[in-house]
Amino acid sequence: MMRPRPSAPARGLRFEALDCGYGDTTVVRGVSGGIERGQVLGVLGRNGVGKSTLLKALGGVLAPAAGRVVWDGTDVTRLPLHRRRAHGIGYTPQDDIVFGELSVAENLYLHLDSRDASRYARLYEAFPLLAQRQTQRAGSLSGGERKLLSFARALALDTPLTLLDEPTEGVQPENVERMGRIIRERCANSASFVVVEQHLDWVMSVADTLLILDHGEVVASGPTAELQRAQVERHLVV
Ligand SMILES: Nc1ncnc2c1ncn2[C@@H]1O[C@H](COP(=O)(O)OP(=O)(O)OP(=O)(O)O)[C@@H](O)[C@H]1O
Ligand SMILES: [Mg+2]
């Protein structure tokens, strides 16, 4: 008798029925979603609904109390942050993690084995501001400029899955647009992104799929093209 052949592991990110929180407090409840390789998932919701908590669970900063996180067919649910890196998952928190005493360039190559400048050439080309300030102390940058530097560092790592928590906060509009362009370029090379955002127009232009949270639960989700802007906005207006 022919046995059914085991199907190839699905590529991309899947998370299923995630519960996650702090101590006894559950913040994210029963949240499921995912994306294929080469896609962007946008996570939206009002302040304090659990967007960053969900991203921490995907990045391995917080261990979920229940549910699963699967990346490219590997169950990474129990792996902490540094071990997920080995599986190609990069996480950039909401608070910028720029080292103020180091230069812009040093911040960019901090986590890399190689100081190979070609790795940053595309990023410097996309963001002349960073190129001009390579030797400047990162601590002298504005909040938005430090966010841009955090973004550039995440992109320099070139992980197959990149988790970004409000990358555009305080960033100048022209650079926000460039960030979107770079994300889409990477997607064309089958990279995937999960982006938590407040900037609705931008995220709707970048994300293939949206997930909207309220009080830690999914209140709307689906392909961006199929969600009406008004329907999305309804969950964001206070
Ligand atoms: N380290 C922590 N310890 C305890 N509670 C926390 C911690 N971080 C967040 N919370 C709580 O969890 C809830 C969700 O927070 P979270 O940061 O995930 O929300 P968010 O949607 O990212 O909000 P924002 O839009 O303001 O970034 C909030 O009530 C918050 O106070
Ligand atoms: Mg947050």
PDB file of N, CA and C and ligand atoms in Angstrom, residues 46-53 56 94 165-166 196 198, ligand 2:
ATOM      1  N   ARG A  46      -4.458  50.114  18.578  1.00  0.00           N
ATOM      2  CA  ARG A  46      -4.265  51.309  19.418  1.00  0.00           C
ATOM      3  C   ARG A  46      -3.120  51.087  20.400  1.00  0.00           C
ATOM      4  N   ASN A  47      -2.756  52.147  21.106  1.00  0.00           N
ATOM      5  CA  ASN A  47      -1.696  52.039  22.118  1.00  0.00           C
ATOM      6  C   ASN A  47      -2.084  51.032  23.196  1.00  0.00           C
ATOM      7  N   GLY A  48      -1.117  50.213  23.568  1.00  0.00           N
ATOM      8  CA  GLY A  48      -1.294  49.314  24.707  1.00  0.00           C
ATOM      9  C   GLY A  48      -2.125  48.072  24.455  1.00  0.00           C
ATOM     10  N   VAL A  49      -2.423  47.755  23.193  1.00  0.00           N
ATOM     11  CA  VAL A  49      -3.277  46.580  22.920  1.00  0.00           C
ATOM     12  C   VAL A  49      -2.484  45.273  22.862  1.00  0.00           C
ATOM     13  N   GLY A  50      -1.147  45.367  22.866  1.00  0.00           N
ATOM     14  CA  GLY A  50      -0.342  44.140  22.887  1.00  0.00           C
ATOM     15  C   GLY A  50       0.479  43.881  21.640  1.00  0.00           C
ATOM     16  N   LYS A  51       0.665  44.909  20.800  1.00  0.00           N
ATOM     17  CA  LYS A  51       1.426  44.728  19.555  1.00  0.00           C
ATOM     18  C   LYS A  51       2.876  44.338  19.849  1.00  0.00           C
ATOM     19  N   SER A  52       3.508  45.114  20.753  1.00  0.00           N
ATOM     20  CA  SER A  52       4.915  44.826  21.069  1.00  0.00           C
ATOM     21  C   SER A  52       5.043  43.476  21.776  1.00  0.00           C
ATOM     22  N   THR A  53       4.060  43.155  22.590  1.00  0.00           N
ATOM     23  CA  THR A  53       4.085  41.868  23.300  1.00  0.00           C
ATOM     24  C   THR A  53       4.036  40.717  22.290  1.00  0.00           C
ATOM     25  N   LYS A  56       7.414  40.458  20.665  1.00  0.00           N
ATOM     26  CA  LYS A  56       8.395  39.835  21.571  1.00  0.00           C
ATOM     27  C   LYS A  56       8.237  38.324  21.573  1.00  0.00           C
ATOM     28  N   GLN A  94      11.014  48.237  20.048  1.00  0.00           N
ATOM     29  CA  GLN A  94      10.423  49.565  19.828  1.00  0.00           C
ATOM     30  C   GLN A  94      11.355  50.684  20.321  1.00  0.00           C
ATOM     31  N   ASP A 165       9.595  46.805  15.331  1.00  0.00           N
ATOM     32  CA  ASP A 165       8.560  47.400  16.178  1.00  0.00           C
ATOM     33  C   ASP A 165       8.544  48.919  16.010  1.00  0.00           C
ATOM     34  N   GLU A 166       7.559  49.398  15.302  1.00  0.00           N
ATOM     35  CA  GLU A 166       7.381  50.824  14.993  1.00  0.00           C
ATOM     36  C   GLU A 166       8.642  51.478  14.423  1.00  0.00           C
ATOM     37  N   VAL A 196       5.273  46.137  13.175  1.00  0.00           N
ATOM     38  CA  VAL A 196       4.283  46.790  14.030  1.00  0.00           C
ATOM     39  C   VAL A 196       4.310  48.269  13.677  1.00  0.00           C
ATOM     40  N   GLN A 198       2.121  52.345  13.516  1.00  0.00           N
ATOM     41  CA  GLN A 198       1.016  53.282  13.773  1.00  0.00           C
ATOM     42  C   GLN A 198       0.692  54.048  12.495  1.00  0.00           C
TER      43      GLN A 198
HETATM   44 MG    MG B   2       4.474  48.850  21.326  1.00  0.00          MG
END
